[in-house]
PDB file of C-alpha atoms in Angstrom:
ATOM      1  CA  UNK B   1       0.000   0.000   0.000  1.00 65.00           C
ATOM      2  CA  UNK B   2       1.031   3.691   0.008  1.00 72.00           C
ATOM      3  CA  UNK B   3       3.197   4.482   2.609  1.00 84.00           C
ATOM      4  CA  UNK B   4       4.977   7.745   3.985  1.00 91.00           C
ATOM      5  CA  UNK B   5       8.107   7.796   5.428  1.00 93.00           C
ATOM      6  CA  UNK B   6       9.841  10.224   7.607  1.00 96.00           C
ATOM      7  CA  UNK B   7      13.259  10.791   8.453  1.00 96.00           C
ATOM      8  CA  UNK B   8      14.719  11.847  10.972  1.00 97.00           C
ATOM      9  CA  UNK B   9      12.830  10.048  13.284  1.00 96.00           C
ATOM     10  CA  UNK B  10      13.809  12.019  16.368  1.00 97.00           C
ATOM     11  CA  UNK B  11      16.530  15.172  16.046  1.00 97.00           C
ATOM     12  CA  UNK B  12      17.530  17.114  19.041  1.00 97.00           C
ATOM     13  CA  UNK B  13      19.419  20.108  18.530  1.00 97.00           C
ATOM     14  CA  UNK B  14      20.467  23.723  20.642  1.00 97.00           C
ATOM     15  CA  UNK B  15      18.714  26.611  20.090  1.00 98.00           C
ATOM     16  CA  UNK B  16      19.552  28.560  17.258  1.00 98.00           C
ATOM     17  CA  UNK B  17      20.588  25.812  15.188  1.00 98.00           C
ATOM     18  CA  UNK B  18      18.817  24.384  12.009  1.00 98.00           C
ATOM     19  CA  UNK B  19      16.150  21.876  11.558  1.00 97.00           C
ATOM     20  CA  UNK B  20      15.553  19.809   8.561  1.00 98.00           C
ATOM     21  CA  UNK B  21      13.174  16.585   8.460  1.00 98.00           C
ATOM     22  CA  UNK B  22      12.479  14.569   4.812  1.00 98.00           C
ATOM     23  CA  UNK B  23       9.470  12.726   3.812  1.00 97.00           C
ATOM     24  CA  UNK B  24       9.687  10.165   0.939  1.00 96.00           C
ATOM     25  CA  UNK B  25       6.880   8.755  -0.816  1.00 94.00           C
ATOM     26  CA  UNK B  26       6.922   5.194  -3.281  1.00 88.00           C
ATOM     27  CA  UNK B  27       4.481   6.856  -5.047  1.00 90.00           C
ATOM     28  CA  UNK B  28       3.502  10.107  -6.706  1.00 93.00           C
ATOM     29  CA  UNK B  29       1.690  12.245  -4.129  1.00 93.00           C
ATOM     30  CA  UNK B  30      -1.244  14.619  -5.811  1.00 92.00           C
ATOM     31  CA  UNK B  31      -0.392  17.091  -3.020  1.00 93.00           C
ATOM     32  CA  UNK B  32       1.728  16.838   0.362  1.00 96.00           C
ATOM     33  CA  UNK B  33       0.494  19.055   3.640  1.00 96.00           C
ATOM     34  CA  UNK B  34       2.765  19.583   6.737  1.00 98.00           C
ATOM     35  CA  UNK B  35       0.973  20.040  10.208  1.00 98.00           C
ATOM     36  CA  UNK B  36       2.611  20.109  13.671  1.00 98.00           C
ATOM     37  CA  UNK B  37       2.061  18.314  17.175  1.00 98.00           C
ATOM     38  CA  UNK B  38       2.599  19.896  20.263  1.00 97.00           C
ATOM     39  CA  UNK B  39       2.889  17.295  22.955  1.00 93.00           C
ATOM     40  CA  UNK B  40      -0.496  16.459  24.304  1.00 92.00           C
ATOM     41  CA  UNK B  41      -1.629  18.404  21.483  1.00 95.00           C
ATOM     42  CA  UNK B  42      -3.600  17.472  18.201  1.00 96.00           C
ATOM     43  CA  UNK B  43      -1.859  18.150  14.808  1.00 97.00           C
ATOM     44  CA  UNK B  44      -2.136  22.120  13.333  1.00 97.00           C
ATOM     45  CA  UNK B  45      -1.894  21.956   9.121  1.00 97.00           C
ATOM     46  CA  UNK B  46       0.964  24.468   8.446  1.00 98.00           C
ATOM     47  CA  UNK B  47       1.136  24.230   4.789  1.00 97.00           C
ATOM     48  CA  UNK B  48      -0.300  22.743   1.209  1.00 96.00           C
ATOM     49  CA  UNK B  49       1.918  21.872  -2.001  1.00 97.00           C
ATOM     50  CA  UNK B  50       0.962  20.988  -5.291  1.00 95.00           C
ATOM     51  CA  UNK B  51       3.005  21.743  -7.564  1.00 96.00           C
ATOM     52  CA  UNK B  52       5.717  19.891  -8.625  1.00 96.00           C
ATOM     53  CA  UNK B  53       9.467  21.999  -7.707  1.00 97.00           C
ATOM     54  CA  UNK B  54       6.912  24.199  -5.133  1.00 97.00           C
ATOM     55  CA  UNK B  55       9.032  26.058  -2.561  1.00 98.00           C
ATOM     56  CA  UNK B  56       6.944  27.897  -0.050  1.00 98.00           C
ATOM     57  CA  UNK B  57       8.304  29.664   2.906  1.00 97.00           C
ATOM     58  CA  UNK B  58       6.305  30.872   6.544  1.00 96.00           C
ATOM     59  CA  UNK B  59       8.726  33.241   8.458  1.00 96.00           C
ATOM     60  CA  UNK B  60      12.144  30.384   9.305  1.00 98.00           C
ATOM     61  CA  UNK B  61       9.984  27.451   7.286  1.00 98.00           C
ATOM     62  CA  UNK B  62      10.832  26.672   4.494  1.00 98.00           C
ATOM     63  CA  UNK B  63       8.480  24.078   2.382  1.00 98.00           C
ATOM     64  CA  UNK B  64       9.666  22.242  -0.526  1.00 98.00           C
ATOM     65  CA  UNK B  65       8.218  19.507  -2.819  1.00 97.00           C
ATOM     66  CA  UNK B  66      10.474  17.385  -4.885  1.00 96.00           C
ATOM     67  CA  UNK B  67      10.675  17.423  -8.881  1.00 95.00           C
ATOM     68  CA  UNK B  68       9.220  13.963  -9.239  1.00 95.00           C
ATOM     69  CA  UNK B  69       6.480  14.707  -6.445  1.00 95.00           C
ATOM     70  CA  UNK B  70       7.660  11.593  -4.769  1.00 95.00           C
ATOM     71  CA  UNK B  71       9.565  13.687  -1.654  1.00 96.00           C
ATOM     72  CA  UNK B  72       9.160  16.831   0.133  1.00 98.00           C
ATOM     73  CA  UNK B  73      11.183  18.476   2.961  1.00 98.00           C
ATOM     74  CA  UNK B  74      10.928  20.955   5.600  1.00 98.00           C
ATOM     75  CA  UNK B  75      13.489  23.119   7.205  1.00 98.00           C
ATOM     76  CA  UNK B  76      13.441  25.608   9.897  1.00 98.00           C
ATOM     77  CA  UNK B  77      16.368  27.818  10.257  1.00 98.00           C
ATOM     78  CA  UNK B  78      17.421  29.265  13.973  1.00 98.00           C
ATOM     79  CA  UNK B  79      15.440  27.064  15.755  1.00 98.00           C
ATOM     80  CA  UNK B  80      12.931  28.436  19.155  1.00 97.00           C
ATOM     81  CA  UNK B  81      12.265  26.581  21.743  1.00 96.00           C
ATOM     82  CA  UNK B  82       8.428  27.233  20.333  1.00 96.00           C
ATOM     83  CA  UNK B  83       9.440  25.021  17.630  1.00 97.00           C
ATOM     84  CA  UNK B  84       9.103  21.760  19.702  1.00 97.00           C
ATOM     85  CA  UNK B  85       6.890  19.371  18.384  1.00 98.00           C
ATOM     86  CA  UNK B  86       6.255  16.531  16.087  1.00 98.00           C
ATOM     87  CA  UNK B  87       6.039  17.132  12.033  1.00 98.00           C
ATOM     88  CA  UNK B  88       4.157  15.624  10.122  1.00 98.00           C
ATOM     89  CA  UNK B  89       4.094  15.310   6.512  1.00 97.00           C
ATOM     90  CA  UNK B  90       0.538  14.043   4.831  1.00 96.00           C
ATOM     91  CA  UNK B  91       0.013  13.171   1.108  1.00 93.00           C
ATOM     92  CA  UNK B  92      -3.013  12.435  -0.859  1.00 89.00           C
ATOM     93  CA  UNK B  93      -3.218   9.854  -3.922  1.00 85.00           C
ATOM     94  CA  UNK B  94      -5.708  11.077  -6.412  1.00 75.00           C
ATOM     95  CA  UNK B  95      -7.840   9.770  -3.328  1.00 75.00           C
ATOM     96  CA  UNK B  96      -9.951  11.484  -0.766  1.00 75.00           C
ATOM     97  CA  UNK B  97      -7.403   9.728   1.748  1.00 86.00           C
ATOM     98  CA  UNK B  98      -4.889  11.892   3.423  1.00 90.00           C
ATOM     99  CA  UNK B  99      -1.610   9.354   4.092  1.00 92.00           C
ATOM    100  CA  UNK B 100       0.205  10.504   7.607  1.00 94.00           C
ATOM    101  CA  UNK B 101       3.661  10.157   7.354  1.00 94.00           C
ATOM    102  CA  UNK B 102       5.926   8.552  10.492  1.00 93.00           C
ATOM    103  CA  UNK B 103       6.522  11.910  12.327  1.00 96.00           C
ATOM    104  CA  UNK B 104       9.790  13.626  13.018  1.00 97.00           C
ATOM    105  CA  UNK B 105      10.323  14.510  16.826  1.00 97.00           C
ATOM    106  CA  UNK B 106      11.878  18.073  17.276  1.00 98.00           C
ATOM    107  CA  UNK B 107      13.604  19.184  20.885  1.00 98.00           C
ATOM    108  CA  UNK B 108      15.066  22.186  21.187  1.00 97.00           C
ATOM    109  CA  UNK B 109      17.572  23.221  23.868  1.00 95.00           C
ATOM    110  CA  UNK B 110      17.381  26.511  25.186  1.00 91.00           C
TER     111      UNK B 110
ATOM    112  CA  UNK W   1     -15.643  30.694  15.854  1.00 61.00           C
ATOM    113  CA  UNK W   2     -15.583  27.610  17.246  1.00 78.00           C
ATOM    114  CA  UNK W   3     -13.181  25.017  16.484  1.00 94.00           C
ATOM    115  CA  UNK W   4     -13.408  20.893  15.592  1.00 97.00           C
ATOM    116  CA  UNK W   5     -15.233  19.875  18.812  1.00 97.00           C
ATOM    117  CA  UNK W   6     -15.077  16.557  20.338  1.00 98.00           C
ATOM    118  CA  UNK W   7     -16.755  14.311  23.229  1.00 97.00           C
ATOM    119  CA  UNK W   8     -16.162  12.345  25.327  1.00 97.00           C
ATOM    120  CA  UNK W   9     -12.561  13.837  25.982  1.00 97.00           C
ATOM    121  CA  UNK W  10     -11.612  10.575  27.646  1.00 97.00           C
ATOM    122  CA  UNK W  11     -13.262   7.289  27.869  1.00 96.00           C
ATOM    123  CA  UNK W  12     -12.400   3.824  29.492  1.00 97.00           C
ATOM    124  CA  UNK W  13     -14.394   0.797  28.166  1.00 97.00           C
ATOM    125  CA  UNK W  14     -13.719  -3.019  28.417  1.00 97.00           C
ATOM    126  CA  UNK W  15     -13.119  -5.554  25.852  1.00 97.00           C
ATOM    127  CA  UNK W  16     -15.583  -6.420  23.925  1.00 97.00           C
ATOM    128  CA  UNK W  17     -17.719  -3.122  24.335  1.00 98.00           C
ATOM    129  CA  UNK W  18     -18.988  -0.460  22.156  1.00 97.00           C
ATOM    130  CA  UNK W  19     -18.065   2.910  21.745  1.00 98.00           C
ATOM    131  CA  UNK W  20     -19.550   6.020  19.963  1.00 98.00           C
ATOM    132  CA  UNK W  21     -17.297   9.291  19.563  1.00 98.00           C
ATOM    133  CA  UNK W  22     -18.855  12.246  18.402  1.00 98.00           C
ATOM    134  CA  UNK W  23     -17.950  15.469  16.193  1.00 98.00           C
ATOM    135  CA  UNK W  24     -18.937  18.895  15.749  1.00 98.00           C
ATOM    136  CA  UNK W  25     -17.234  20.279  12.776  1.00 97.00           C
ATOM    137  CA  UNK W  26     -16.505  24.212  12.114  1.00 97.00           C
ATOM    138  CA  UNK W  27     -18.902  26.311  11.027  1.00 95.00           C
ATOM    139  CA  UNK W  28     -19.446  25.914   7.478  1.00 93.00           C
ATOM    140  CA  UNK W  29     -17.399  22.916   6.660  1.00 95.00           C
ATOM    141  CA  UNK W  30     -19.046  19.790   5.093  1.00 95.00           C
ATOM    142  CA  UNK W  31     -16.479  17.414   5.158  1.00 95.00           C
ATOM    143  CA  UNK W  32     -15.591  15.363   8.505  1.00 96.00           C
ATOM    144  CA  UNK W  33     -12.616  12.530   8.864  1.00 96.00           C
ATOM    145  CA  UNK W  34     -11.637  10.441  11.531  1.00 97.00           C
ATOM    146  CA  UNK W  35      -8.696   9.437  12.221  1.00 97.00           C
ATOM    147  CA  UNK W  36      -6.887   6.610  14.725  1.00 98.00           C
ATOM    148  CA  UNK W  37      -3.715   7.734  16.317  1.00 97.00           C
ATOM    149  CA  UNK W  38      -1.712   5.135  18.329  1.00 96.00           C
ATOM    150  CA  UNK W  39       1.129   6.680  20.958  1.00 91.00           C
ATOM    151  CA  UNK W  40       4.226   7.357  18.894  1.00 89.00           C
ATOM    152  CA  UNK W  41       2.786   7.215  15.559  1.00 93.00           C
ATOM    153  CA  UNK W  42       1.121   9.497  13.054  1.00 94.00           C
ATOM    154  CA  UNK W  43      -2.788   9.763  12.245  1.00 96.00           C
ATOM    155  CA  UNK W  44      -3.854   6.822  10.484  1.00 96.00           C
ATOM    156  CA  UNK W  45      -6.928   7.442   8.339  1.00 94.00           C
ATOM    157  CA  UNK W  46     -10.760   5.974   8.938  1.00 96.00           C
ATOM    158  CA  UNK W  47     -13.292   7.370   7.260  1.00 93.00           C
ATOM    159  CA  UNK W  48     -14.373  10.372   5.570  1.00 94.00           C
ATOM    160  CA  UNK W  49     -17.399  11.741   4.986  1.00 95.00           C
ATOM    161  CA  UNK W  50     -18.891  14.583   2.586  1.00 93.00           C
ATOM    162  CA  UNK W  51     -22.176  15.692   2.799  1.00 91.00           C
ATOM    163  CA  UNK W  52     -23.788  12.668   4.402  1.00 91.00           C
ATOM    164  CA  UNK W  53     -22.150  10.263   2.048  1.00 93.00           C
ATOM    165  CA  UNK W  54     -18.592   8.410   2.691  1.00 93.00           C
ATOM    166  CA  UNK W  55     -15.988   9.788   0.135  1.00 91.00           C
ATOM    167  CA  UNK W  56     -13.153   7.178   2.209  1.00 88.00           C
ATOM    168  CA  UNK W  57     -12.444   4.330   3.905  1.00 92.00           C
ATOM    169  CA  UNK W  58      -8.838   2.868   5.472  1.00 92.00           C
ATOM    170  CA  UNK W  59      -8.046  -0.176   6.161  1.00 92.00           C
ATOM    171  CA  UNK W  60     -10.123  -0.785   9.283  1.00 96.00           C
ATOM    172  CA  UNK W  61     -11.808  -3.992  10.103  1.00 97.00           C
ATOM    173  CA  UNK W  62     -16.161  -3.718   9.598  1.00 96.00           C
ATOM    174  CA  UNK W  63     -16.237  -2.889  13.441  1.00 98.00           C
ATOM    175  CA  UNK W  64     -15.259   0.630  12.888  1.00 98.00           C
ATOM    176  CA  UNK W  65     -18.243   2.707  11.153  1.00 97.00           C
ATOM    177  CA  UNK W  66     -19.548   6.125  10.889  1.00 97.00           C
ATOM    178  CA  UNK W  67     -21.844   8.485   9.257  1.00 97.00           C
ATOM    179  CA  UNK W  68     -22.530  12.229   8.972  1.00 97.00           C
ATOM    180  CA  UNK W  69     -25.640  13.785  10.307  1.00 97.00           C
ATOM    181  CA  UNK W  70     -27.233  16.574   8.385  1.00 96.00           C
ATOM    182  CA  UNK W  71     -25.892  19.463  10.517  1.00 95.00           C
ATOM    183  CA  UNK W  72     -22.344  17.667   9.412  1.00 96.00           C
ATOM    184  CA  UNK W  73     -21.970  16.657  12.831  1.00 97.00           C
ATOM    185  CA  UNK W  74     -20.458  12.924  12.577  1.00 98.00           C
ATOM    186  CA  UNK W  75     -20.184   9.800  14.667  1.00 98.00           C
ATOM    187  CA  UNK W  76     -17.440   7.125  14.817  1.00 98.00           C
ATOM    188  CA  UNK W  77     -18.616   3.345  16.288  1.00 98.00           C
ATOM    189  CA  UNK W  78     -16.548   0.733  17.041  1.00 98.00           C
ATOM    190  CA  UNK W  79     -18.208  -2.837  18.316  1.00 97.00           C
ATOM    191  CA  UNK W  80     -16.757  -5.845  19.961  1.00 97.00           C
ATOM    192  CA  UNK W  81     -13.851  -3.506  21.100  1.00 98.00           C
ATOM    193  CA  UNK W  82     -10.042  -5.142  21.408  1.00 97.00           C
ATOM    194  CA  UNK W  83      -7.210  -3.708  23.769  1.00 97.00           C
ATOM    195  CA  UNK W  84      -5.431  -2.806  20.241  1.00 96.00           C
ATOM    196  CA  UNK W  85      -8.534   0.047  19.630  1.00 97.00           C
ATOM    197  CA  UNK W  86      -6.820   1.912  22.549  1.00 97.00           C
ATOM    198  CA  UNK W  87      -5.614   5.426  20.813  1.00 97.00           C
ATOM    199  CA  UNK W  88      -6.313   8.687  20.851  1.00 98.00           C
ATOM    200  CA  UNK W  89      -9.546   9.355  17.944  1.00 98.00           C
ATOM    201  CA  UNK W  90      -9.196  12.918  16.333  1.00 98.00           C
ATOM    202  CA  UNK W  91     -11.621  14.510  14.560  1.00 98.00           C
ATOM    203  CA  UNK W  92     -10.853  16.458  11.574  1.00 97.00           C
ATOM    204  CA  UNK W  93     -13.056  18.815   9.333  1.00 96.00           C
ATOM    205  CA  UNK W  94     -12.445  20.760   6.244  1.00 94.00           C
ATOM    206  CA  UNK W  95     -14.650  22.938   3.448  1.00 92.00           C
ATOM    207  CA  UNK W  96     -15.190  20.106   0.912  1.00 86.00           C
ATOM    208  CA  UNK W  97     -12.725  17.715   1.978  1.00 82.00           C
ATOM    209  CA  UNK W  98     -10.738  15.977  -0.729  1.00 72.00           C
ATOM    210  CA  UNK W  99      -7.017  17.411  -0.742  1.00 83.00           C
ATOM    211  CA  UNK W 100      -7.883  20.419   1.836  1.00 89.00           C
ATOM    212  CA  UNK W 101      -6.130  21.004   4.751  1.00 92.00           C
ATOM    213  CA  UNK W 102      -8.005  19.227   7.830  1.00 94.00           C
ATOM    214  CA  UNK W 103      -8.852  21.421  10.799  1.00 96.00           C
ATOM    215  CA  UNK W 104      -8.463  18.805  14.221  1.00 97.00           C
ATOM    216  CA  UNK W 105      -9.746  18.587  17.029  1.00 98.00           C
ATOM    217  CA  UNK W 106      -8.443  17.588  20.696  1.00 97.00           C
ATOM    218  CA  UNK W 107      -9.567  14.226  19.894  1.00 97.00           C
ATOM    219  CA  UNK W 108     -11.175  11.038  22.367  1.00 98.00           C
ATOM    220  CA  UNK W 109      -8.384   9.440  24.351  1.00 97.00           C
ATOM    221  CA  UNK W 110      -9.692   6.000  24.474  1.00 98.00           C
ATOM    222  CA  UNK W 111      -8.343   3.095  26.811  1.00 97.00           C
ATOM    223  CA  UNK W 112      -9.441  -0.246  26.402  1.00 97.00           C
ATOM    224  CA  UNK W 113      -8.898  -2.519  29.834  1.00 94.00           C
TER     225      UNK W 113
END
């Protein structure tokens, strides 16, 4: 079946340092969303690509969705201890189904 | 506005129960999905539902069903209830579903004893 994967599974880095975590499809995605989890928290949807190439940026996130749509990436530069959480990627198949990937686990310390 | 509202916030049943979750979507959005999430993992998709009718179904076993009232409110049932259905059930709702974002909820924080 169609499966999302996530790497990192867990990073922990010091404040002020980057952030990146990659999701890989096997499969062409129609679209891939990002959302965060605060701990105790239910996911928040961040951000939406479609196109294929899309770069999209929110303030230190930056969004990007691979050529091939197969892949897409997030990176937060400078990292805030408000940037703890778990990210999610999420793709759709020409399906009404939205496809969670594993989850990367962010700490950051202050 | 109100957000994706949920009830019970917690419940504790016993195998072989039945459960029923309920959703309130936002204001104005038609579309409602559930969605299982097990302690460590992402969201795994159930159902979801558009205007009364199911637009999609994961791969859930027959005990797990739903439907969509005509306020857009929704339920989620699962029967004959195994110590493997404990997970936290979120809510999500959108405009028309399909590819658009999902709005959550806090979710039901089930435990099966």
């Amino acid at each position: 079946g169609q499966q999302v994967m996530q790497i990192p599974q867990y990073q922990h880095v010091q404040e002020g340092e980057d952030f990146t975590t990659y999701c890989n499809s096997s499969t062409t995605l129609s679209n891939i969303q990002w959302y965060k989890q605060r701990p105790g928290g239910h996911p928040v949807f961040l951000i939406q690509l479609v196109k294929s190439g899309e770069v999209k940026k929110q303030k230190r996130l930056t969004f990007q969705f691979g050529e091939a749509k197969k892949n897409s990436s997030l990176h937060i530069t400078a990292t805030q201890t408000t940037d703890v959480g778990t990210y999610f990627c999420a793709g759709t198949y020409n399906t009404d189904k939205l496809i969670f990937g594993t989850g990367t686990r962010l700490q950051v310390f202050p | 506005d109100a957000g994706v509202t949920q009830s019970p916030t917690h419940l504790i049943k016993t195998r072989g129960q039945h459960v029923t979750l309920r959703c309130s979507p936002i204001s104005g959005h038609k579309s409602v999905s559930w969605y299982q999430q097990v302690l460590g993992q992402g969201p795994q998709f159930i159902f979801q539902y558009y205007e009364k009718e199911e637009r999609g179904r994961g791969n859930f076993p027959d005990r797990f069903s739903a439907r969509q009232f005509p306020n857009y409110s929704s339920e989620l049932n699962v029967n004959a209830l195994l110590l493997g259905d404990s997970a936290l059930y979120l809510c999500a709702s959108s405009l028309n579903g399909g590819n658009q974002p999902q709005h959550f909820g806090d979710g039901t924080r089930l435990s099966i004893l």
